[in-house]
Coordinates of C-alpha atoms in Angstrom, one line a residue:
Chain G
X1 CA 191.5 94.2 72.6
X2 CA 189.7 93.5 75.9
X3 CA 186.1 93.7 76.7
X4 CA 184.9 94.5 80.2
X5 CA 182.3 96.1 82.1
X6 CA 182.5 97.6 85.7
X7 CA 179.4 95.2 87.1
X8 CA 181.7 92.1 85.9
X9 CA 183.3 90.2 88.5
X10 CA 186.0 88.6 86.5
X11 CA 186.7 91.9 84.8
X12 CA 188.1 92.7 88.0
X13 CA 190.1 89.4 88.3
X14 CA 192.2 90.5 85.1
X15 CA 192.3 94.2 85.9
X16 CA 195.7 93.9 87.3
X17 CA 197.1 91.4 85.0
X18 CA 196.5 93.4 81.9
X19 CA 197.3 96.7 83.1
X20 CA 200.9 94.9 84.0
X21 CA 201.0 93.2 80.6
X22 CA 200.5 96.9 79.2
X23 CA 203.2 98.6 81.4
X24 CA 205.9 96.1 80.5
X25 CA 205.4 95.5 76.7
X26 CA 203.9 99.8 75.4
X27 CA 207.7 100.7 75.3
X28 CA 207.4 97.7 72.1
X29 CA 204.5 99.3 70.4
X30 CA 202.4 97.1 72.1
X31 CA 198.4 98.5 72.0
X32 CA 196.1 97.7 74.5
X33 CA 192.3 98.8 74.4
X34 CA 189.5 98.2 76.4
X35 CA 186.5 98.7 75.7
X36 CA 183.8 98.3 78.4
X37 CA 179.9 96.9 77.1
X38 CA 176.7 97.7 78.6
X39 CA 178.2 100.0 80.9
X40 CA 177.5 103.8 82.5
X41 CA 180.2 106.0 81.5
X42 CA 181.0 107.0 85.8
X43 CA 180.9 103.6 86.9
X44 CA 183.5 102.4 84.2
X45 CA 185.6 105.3 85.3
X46 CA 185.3 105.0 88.7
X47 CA 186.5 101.4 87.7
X48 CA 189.3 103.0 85.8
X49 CA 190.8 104.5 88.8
X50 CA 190.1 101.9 91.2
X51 CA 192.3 99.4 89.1
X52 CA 194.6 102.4 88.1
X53 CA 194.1 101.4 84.3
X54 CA 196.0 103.6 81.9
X55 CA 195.7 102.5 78.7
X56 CA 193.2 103.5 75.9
X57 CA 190.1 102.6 77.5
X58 CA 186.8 103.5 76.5
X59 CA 182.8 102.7 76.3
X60 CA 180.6 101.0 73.6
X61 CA 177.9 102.6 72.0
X62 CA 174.7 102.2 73.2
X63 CA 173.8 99.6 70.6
X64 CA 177.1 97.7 71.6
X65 CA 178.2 97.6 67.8
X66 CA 182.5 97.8 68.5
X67 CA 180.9 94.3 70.7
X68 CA 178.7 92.7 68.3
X69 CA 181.4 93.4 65.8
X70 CA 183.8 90.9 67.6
X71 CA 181.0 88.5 68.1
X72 CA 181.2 89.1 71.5
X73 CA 179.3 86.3 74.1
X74 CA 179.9 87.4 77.4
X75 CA 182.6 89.6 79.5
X76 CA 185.8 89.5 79.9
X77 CA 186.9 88.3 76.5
X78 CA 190.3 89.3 75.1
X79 CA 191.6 89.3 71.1
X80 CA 194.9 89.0 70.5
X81 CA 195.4 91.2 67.0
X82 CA 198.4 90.6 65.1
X83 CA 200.2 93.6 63.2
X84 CA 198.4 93.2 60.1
X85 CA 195.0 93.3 61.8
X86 CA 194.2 89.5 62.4
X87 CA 192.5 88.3 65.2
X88 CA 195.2 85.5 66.0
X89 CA 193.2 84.2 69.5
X90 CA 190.3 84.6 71.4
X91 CA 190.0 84.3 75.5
X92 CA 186.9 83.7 76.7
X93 CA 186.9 84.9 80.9
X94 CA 189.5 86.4 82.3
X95 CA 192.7 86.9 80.3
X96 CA 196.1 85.5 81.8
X97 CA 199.4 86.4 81.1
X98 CA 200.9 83.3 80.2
X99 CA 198.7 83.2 77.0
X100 CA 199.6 87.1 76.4
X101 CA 203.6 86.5 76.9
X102 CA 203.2 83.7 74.4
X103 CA 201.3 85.3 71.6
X104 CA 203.4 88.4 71.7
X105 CA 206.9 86.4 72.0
X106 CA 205.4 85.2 68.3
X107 CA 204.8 88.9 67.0
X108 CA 207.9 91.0 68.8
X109 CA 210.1 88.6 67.3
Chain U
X1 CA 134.2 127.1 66.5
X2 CA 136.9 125.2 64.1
X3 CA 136.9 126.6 60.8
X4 CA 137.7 124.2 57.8
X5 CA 141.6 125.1 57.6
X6 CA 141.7 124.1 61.6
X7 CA 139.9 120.8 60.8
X8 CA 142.4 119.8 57.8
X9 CA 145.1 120.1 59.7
X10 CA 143.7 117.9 62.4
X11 CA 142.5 115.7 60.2
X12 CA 146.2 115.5 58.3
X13 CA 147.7 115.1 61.8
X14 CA 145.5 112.2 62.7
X15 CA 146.9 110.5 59.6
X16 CA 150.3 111.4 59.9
X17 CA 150.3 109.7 63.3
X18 CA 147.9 106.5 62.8
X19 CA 150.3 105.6 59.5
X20 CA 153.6 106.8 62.1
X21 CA 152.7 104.7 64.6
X22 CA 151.7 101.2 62.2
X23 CA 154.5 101.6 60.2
X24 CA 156.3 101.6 63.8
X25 CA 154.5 98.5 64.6
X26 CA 155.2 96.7 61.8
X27 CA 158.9 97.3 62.4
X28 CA 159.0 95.9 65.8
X29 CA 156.9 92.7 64.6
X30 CA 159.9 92.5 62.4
X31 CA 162.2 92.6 64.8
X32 CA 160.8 89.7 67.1
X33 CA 160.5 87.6 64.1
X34 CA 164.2 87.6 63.9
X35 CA 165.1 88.4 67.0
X36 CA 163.1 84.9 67.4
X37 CA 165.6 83.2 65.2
X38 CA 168.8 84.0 66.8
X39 CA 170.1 82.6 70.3
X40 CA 171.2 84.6 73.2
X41 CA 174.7 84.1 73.5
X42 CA 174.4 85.0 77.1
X43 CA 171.7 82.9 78.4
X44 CA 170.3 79.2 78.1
X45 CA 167.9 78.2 76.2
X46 CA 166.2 81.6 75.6
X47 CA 166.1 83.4 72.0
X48 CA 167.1 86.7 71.9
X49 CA 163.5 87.9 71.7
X50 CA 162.8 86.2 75.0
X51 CA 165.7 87.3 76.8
X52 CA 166.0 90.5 78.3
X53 CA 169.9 90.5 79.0
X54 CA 172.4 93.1 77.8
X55 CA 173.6 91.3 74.7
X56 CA 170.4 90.5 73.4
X57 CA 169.0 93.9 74.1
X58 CA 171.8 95.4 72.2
X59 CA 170.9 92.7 69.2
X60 CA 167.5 93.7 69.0
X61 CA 168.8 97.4 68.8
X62 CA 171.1 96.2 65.7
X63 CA 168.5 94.2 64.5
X64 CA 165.9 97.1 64.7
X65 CA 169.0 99.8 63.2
X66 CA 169.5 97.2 60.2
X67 CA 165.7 97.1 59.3
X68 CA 165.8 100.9 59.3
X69 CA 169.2 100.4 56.7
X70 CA 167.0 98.7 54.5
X71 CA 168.7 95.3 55.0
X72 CA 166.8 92.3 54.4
X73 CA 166.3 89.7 57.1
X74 CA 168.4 87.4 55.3
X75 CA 171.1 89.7 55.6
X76 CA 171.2 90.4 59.3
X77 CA 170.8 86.9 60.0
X78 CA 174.0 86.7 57.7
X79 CA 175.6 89.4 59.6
X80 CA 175.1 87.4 63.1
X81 CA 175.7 84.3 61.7
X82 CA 179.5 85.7 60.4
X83 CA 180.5 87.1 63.7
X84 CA 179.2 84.5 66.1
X85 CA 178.9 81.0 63.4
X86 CA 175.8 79.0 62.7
X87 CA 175.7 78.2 66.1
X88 CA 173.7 81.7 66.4
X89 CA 170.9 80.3 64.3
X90 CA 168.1 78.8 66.6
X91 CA 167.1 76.2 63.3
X92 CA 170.0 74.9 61.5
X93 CA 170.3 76.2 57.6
X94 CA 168.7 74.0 55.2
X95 CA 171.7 73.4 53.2
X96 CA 175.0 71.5 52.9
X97 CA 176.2 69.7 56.0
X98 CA 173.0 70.9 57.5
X99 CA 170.5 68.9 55.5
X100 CA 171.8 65.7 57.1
X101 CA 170.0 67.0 60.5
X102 CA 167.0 67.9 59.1
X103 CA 166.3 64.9 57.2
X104 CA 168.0 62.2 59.4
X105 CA 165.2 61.8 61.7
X106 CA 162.8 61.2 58.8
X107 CA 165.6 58.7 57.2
X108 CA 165.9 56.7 60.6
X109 CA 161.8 56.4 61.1
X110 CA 162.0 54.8 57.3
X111 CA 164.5 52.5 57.6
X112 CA 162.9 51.3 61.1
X113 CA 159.7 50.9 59.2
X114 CA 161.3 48.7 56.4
X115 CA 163.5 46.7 58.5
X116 CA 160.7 45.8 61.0
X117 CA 158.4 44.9 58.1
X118 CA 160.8 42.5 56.4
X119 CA 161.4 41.2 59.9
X120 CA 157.6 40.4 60.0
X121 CA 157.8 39.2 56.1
X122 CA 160.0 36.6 57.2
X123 CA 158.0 35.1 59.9
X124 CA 155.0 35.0 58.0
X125 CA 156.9 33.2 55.3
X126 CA 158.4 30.4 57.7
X127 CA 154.8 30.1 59.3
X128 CA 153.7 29.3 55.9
X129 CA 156.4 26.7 55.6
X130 CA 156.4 24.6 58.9
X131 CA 157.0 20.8 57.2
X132 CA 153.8 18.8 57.0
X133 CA 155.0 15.5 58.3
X134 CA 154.0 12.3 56.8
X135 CA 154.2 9.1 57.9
X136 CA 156.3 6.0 55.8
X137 CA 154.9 3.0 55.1
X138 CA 157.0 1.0 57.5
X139 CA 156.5 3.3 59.9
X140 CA 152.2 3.4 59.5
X141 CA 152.6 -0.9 59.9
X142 CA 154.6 -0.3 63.1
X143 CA 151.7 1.6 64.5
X144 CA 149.0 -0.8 63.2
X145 CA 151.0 -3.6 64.9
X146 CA 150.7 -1.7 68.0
X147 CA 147.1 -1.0 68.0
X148 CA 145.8 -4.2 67.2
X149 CA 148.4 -5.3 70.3
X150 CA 147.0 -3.0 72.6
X151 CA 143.3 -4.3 71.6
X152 CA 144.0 -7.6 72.2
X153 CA 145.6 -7.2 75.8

């Protein structure tokens, strides 16, 4: 579960990455979601296709409660959700793949 | 010319919107009194009432929506407090580990008072007790001897 925004710099940094990570680990039932905070709905898609993101992506309410929910502090930050629903880890910035190839070695196994 | 059904009516309206718009008020006097409380994850040093940033914005909206739920403030500082820890809270809780920080400073000042007044204790007490020296007898003929030497050169 990533959170992101279009106006965030680092947001772009890790576009790439996770959209990677998502291509090579969906075909293991791997979910990816992003949801973008305090964002306009054309600007995050124009982000969308920029980055040629194609996982479930969406926007916040206007309230940001998905966001305030996760105790969210800033953007990017990434949970890593086991199967049963636990948030196992929490990146704050931009999310590497190092740290996803190791969390999900622990839950594909 | 307004007849008296016309004036009700505008007298009921009036009402309506002077009660509307205090009972508003009151509500977002509310919300800056814990908005006040809780620190803006995104900035330094500001509360979220201060701060105009996106985050903060978005708690006063949940802060505003919770009021309108009924919840007490002691519940939506509760419900900040589980998803981002007691770090959230501008003023520690007065309670468990907590109570250390409050009352430390007050502790420290006390036992800074005590120590320095037993310091002072002591001192007056060995002030009190320098030795009063007297001379012996051998050694009161010694200085006789010397006097009545020193007359007589």
């Amino acid at each position: 579960m990533n959170f992101w925004a279009s106006w965030c710099f680092s947001c772009r940094v890790e576009a790439h990455i996770l959209e990677q990570a998502y291509q090579d680990y969906r075909s293991q039932g791997v979910v990816f979601i992003g949801v973008a905070i305090n964002d306009e709905r054309e600007a995050a898609l124009e982000f969308i296709r920029k980055y040629g993101k194609t996982y479930l992506l969406g926007l916040d309410d206007k309230i940001g409660n998905i966001s305030l929910d996760y105790g969210i502090t800033a953007v990017p930050e990434t949970f890593f959700i086991d199967r049963s629903g636990t948030i196992r880890k929490k990146i704050l910035g931009p999310v590497d793949r190092p740290s996803m190839d190791t969390f999900l070695a622990t839950q594909l196994n | 010319m307004i007849n008296l059904k016309q004036y009700s009516i505008l007298l009921v309206t009036l009402f309506l919107s002077v009660s509307l718009f205090a009972a508003n008020d009151e509500l977002e006097n509310q919300v800056r009194e814990i908005a006040h409380k809780l620190r803006c994850p995104t900035c330094q040093g500001l509360s979220v009432k201060e701060s105009e940033a996106g985050l903060a914005v978005n708690m006063k909206a949940k802060i505003r929506s919770q009021l309108l739920e009924g919840k007490s403030e002691a519940e939506i500082l509760d419900f900040f407090i589980q998803r981002y820890g007691e770090w959230i809270l501008r003023s520690p809780t007065k309670s468990g580990f907590n109570m250390l920080l409050w009352f430390m400073p007050g502790v420290i000042i006390i036992f800074t008072i005590f120590i320095l007044y037993r310091a002072m204790k002591k001192k007056e007490y060995h002030a009190s007790e320098e030795p009063v020296t007297t001379l012996t007898a051998k050694e009161e003929a010694q200085i006789e001897k010397e006097l009545r030497k020193l007359e007589r050169d």
